[in-house]
mmCIF file of C-alpha atoms in Angstrom:
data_model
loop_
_atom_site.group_PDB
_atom_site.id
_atom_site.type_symbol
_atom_site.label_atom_id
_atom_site.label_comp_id
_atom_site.label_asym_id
_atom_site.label_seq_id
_atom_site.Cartn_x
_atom_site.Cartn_y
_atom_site.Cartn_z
ATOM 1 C CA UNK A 1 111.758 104.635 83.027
ATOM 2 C CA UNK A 2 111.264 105.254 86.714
ATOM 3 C CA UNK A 3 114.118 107.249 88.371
ATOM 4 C CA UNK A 4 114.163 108.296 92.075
ATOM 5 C CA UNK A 5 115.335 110.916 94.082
ATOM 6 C CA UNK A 6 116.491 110.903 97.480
ATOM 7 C CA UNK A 7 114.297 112.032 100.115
ATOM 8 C CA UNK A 8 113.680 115.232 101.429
ATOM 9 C CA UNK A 9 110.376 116.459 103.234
ATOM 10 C CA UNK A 10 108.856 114.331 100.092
ATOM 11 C CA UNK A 11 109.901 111.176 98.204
ATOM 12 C CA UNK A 12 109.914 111.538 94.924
ATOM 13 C CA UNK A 13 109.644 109.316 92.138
ATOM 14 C CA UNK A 14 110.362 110.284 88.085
ATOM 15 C CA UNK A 15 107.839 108.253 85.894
ATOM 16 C CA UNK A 16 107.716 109.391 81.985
ATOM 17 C CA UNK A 17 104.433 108.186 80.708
ATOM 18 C CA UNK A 18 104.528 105.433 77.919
ATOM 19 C CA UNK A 19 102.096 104.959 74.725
ATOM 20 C CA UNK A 20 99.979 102.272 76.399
ATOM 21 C CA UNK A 21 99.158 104.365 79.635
ATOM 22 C CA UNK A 22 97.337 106.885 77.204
ATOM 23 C CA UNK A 23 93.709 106.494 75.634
ATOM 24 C CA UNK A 24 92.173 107.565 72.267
ATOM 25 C CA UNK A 25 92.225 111.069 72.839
ATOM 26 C CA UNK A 26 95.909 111.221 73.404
ATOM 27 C CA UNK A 27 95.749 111.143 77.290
ATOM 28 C CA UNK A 28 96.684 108.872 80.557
ATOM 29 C CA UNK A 29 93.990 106.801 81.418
ATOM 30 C CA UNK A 30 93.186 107.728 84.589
ATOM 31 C CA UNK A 31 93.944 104.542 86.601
ATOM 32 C CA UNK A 32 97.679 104.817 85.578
ATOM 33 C CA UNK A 33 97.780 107.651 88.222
ATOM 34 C CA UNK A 34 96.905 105.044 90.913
ATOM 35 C CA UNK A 35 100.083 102.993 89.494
ATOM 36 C CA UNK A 36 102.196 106.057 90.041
ATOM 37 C CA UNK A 37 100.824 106.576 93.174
ATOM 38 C CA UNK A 38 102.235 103.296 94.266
ATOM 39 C CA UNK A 39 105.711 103.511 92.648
ATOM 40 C CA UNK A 40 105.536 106.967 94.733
ATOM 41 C CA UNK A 41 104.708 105.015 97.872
ATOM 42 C CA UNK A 42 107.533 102.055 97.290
ATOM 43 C CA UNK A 43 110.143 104.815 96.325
ATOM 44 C CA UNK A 44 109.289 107.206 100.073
ATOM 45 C CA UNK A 45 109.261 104.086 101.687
ATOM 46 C CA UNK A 46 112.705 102.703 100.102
ATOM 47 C CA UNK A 47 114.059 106.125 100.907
ATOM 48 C CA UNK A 48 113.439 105.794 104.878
ATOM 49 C CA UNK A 49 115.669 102.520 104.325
ATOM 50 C CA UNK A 50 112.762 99.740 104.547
ATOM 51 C CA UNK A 51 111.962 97.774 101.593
ATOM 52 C CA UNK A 52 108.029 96.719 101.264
ATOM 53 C CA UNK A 53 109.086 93.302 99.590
ATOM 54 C CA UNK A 54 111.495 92.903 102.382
ATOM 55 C CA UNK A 55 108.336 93.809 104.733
ATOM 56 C CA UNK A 56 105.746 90.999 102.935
ATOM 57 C CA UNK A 57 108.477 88.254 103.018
ATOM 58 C CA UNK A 58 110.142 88.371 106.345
ATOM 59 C CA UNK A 59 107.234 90.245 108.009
ATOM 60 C CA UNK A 60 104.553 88.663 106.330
ATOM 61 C CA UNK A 61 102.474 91.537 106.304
ATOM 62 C CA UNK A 62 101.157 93.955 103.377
ATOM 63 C CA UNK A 63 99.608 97.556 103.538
ATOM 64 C CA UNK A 64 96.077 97.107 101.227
ATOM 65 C CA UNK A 65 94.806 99.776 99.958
ATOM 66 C CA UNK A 66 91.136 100.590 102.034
ATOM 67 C CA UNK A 67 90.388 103.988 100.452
ATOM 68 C CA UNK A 68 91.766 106.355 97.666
ATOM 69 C CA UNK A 69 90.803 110.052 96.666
ATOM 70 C CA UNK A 70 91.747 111.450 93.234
ATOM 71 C CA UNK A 71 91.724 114.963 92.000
ATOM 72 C CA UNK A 72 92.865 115.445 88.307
ATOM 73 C CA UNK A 73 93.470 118.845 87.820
ATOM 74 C CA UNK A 74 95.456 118.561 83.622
ATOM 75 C CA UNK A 75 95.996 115.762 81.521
ATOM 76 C CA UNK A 76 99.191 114.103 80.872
ATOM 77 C CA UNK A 77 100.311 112.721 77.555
ATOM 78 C CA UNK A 78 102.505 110.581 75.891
ATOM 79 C CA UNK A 79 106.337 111.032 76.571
ATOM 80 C CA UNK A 80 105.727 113.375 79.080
ATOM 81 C CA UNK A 81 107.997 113.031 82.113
ATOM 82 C CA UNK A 82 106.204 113.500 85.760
ATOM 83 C CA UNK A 83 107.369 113.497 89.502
ATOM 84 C CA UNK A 84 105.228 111.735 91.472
ATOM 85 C CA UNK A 85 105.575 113.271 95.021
ATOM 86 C CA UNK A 86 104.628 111.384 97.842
ATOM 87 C CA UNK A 87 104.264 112.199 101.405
ATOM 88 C CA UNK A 88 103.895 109.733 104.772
ATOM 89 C CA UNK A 89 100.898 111.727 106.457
ATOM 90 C CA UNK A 90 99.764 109.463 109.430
ATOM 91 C CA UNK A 91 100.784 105.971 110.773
ATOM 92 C CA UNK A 92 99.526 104.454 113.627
ATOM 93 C CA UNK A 93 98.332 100.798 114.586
ATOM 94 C CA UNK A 94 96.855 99.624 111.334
ATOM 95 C CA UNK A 95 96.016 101.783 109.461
ATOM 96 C CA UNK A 96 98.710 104.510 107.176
ATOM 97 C CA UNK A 97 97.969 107.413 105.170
ATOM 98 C CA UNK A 98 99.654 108.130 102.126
ATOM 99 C CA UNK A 99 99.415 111.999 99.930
ATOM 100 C CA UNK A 100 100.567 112.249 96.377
ATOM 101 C CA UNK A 101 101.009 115.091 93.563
ATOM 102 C CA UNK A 102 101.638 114.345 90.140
ATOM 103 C CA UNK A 103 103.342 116.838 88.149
ATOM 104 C CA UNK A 104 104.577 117.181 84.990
ATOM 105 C CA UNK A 105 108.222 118.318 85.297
ATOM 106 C CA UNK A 106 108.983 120.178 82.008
ATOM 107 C CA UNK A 107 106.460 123.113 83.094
ATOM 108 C CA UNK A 108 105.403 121.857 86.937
ATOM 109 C CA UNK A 109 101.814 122.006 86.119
ATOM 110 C CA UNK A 110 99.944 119.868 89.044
ATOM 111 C CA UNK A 111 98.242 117.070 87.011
ATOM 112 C CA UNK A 112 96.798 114.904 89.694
ATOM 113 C CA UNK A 113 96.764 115.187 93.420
ATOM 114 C CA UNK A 114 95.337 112.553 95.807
ATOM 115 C CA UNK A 115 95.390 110.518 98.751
ATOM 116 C CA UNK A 116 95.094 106.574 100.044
ATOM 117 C CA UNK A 117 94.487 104.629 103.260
ATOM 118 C CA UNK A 118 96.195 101.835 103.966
ATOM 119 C CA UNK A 119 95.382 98.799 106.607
ATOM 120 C CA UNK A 120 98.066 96.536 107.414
ATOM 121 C CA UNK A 121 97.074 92.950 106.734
ATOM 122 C CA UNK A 122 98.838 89.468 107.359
ATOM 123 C CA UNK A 123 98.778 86.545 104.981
ATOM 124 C CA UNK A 124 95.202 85.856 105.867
ATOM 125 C CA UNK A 125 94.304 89.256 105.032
ATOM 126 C CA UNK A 126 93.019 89.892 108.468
ATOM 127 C CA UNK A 127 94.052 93.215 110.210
ATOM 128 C CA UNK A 128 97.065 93.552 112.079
ATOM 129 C CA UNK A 129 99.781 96.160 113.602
ATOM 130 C CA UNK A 130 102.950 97.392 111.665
ATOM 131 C CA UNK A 131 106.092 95.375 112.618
ATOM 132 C CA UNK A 132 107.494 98.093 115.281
ATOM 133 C CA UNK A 133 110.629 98.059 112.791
ATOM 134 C CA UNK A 134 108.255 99.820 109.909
ATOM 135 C CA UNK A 135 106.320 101.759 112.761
ATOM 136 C CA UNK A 136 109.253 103.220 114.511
ATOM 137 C CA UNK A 137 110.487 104.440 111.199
ATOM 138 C CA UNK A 138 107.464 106.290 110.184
ATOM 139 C CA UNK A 139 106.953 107.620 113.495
ATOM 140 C CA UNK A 140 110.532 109.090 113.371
ATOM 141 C CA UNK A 141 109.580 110.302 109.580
ATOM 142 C CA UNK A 142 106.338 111.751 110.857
ATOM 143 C CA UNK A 143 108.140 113.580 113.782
ATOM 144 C CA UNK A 144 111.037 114.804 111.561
ATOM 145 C CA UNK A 145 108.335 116.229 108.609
ATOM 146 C CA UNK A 146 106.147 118.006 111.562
ATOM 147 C CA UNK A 147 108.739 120.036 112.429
ATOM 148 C CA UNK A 148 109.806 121.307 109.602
ATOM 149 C CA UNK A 149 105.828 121.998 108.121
#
């Protein structure tokens, strides 16, 4: 169940963690936190009005991911229910940065905290700009957030 909260300074993205995301000692395996990192980073995006499948279809561009840094600080288990908090942190040209906390909601212990680079890539996978559409919106996000940080 993924629920989603309208935006803020942060998006943020409800995720309760399911039997299969956990491993034999009772905890998330710790590449589900790169799934909720992207459901985090679909939902902040979605809540500046853009859609990303909107953005690989008519655009024909995707953002891949370059780089990612992970810092799991407690482990989640099954049934728990966990924000995923995601903030825009830089956008220009090509290349987007993306920061995330996990935490788990019943107590708000910080689970996992992290961050991931992004290139914008066309069809060919070759290196290109943001469509100004995308750009102009996460300049105006970036502008709006600095202010109030």
């Amino acid at each position: 169940m993924i629920e989603v909260v309208a935006e803020k300074r942060v998006g943020e993205a409800r995720v309760r963690v399911r039997y299969a995301e956990t491993d034999q000692m009772g905890v998330v395996y710790h590449s589900n936190y790169l799934i909720w990192f992207e459901v985090g980073r679909v939902e902040l995006i979605r809540s500046m009005g853009l859609d990303y499948k909107r953005m690989e279809a008519e655009e024909g561009c995707g953002i891949a991911v370059v780089e990612v840094h992970v810092r799991y600080r407690a482990p989640a288990r099954y049934d728990d229910e966990l924000m995923v908090e995601t903030r825009l942190m830089a956008a220009r040209g090509a290349v987007i940065k993306f920061r995330y906390k996990v935490l788990r909601i019943a107590d708000g212990a910080l689970l996992c905290e992290g961050e991931t680079v992004h290139v914008v890539v066309g069809k060919n996978m070759k290196k290109m700009c943001l469509p100004p559409k995308y750009a102009e919106r996460f300049a105006a996000y970036l502008a709006s957030h600095a202010s109030h940080e």
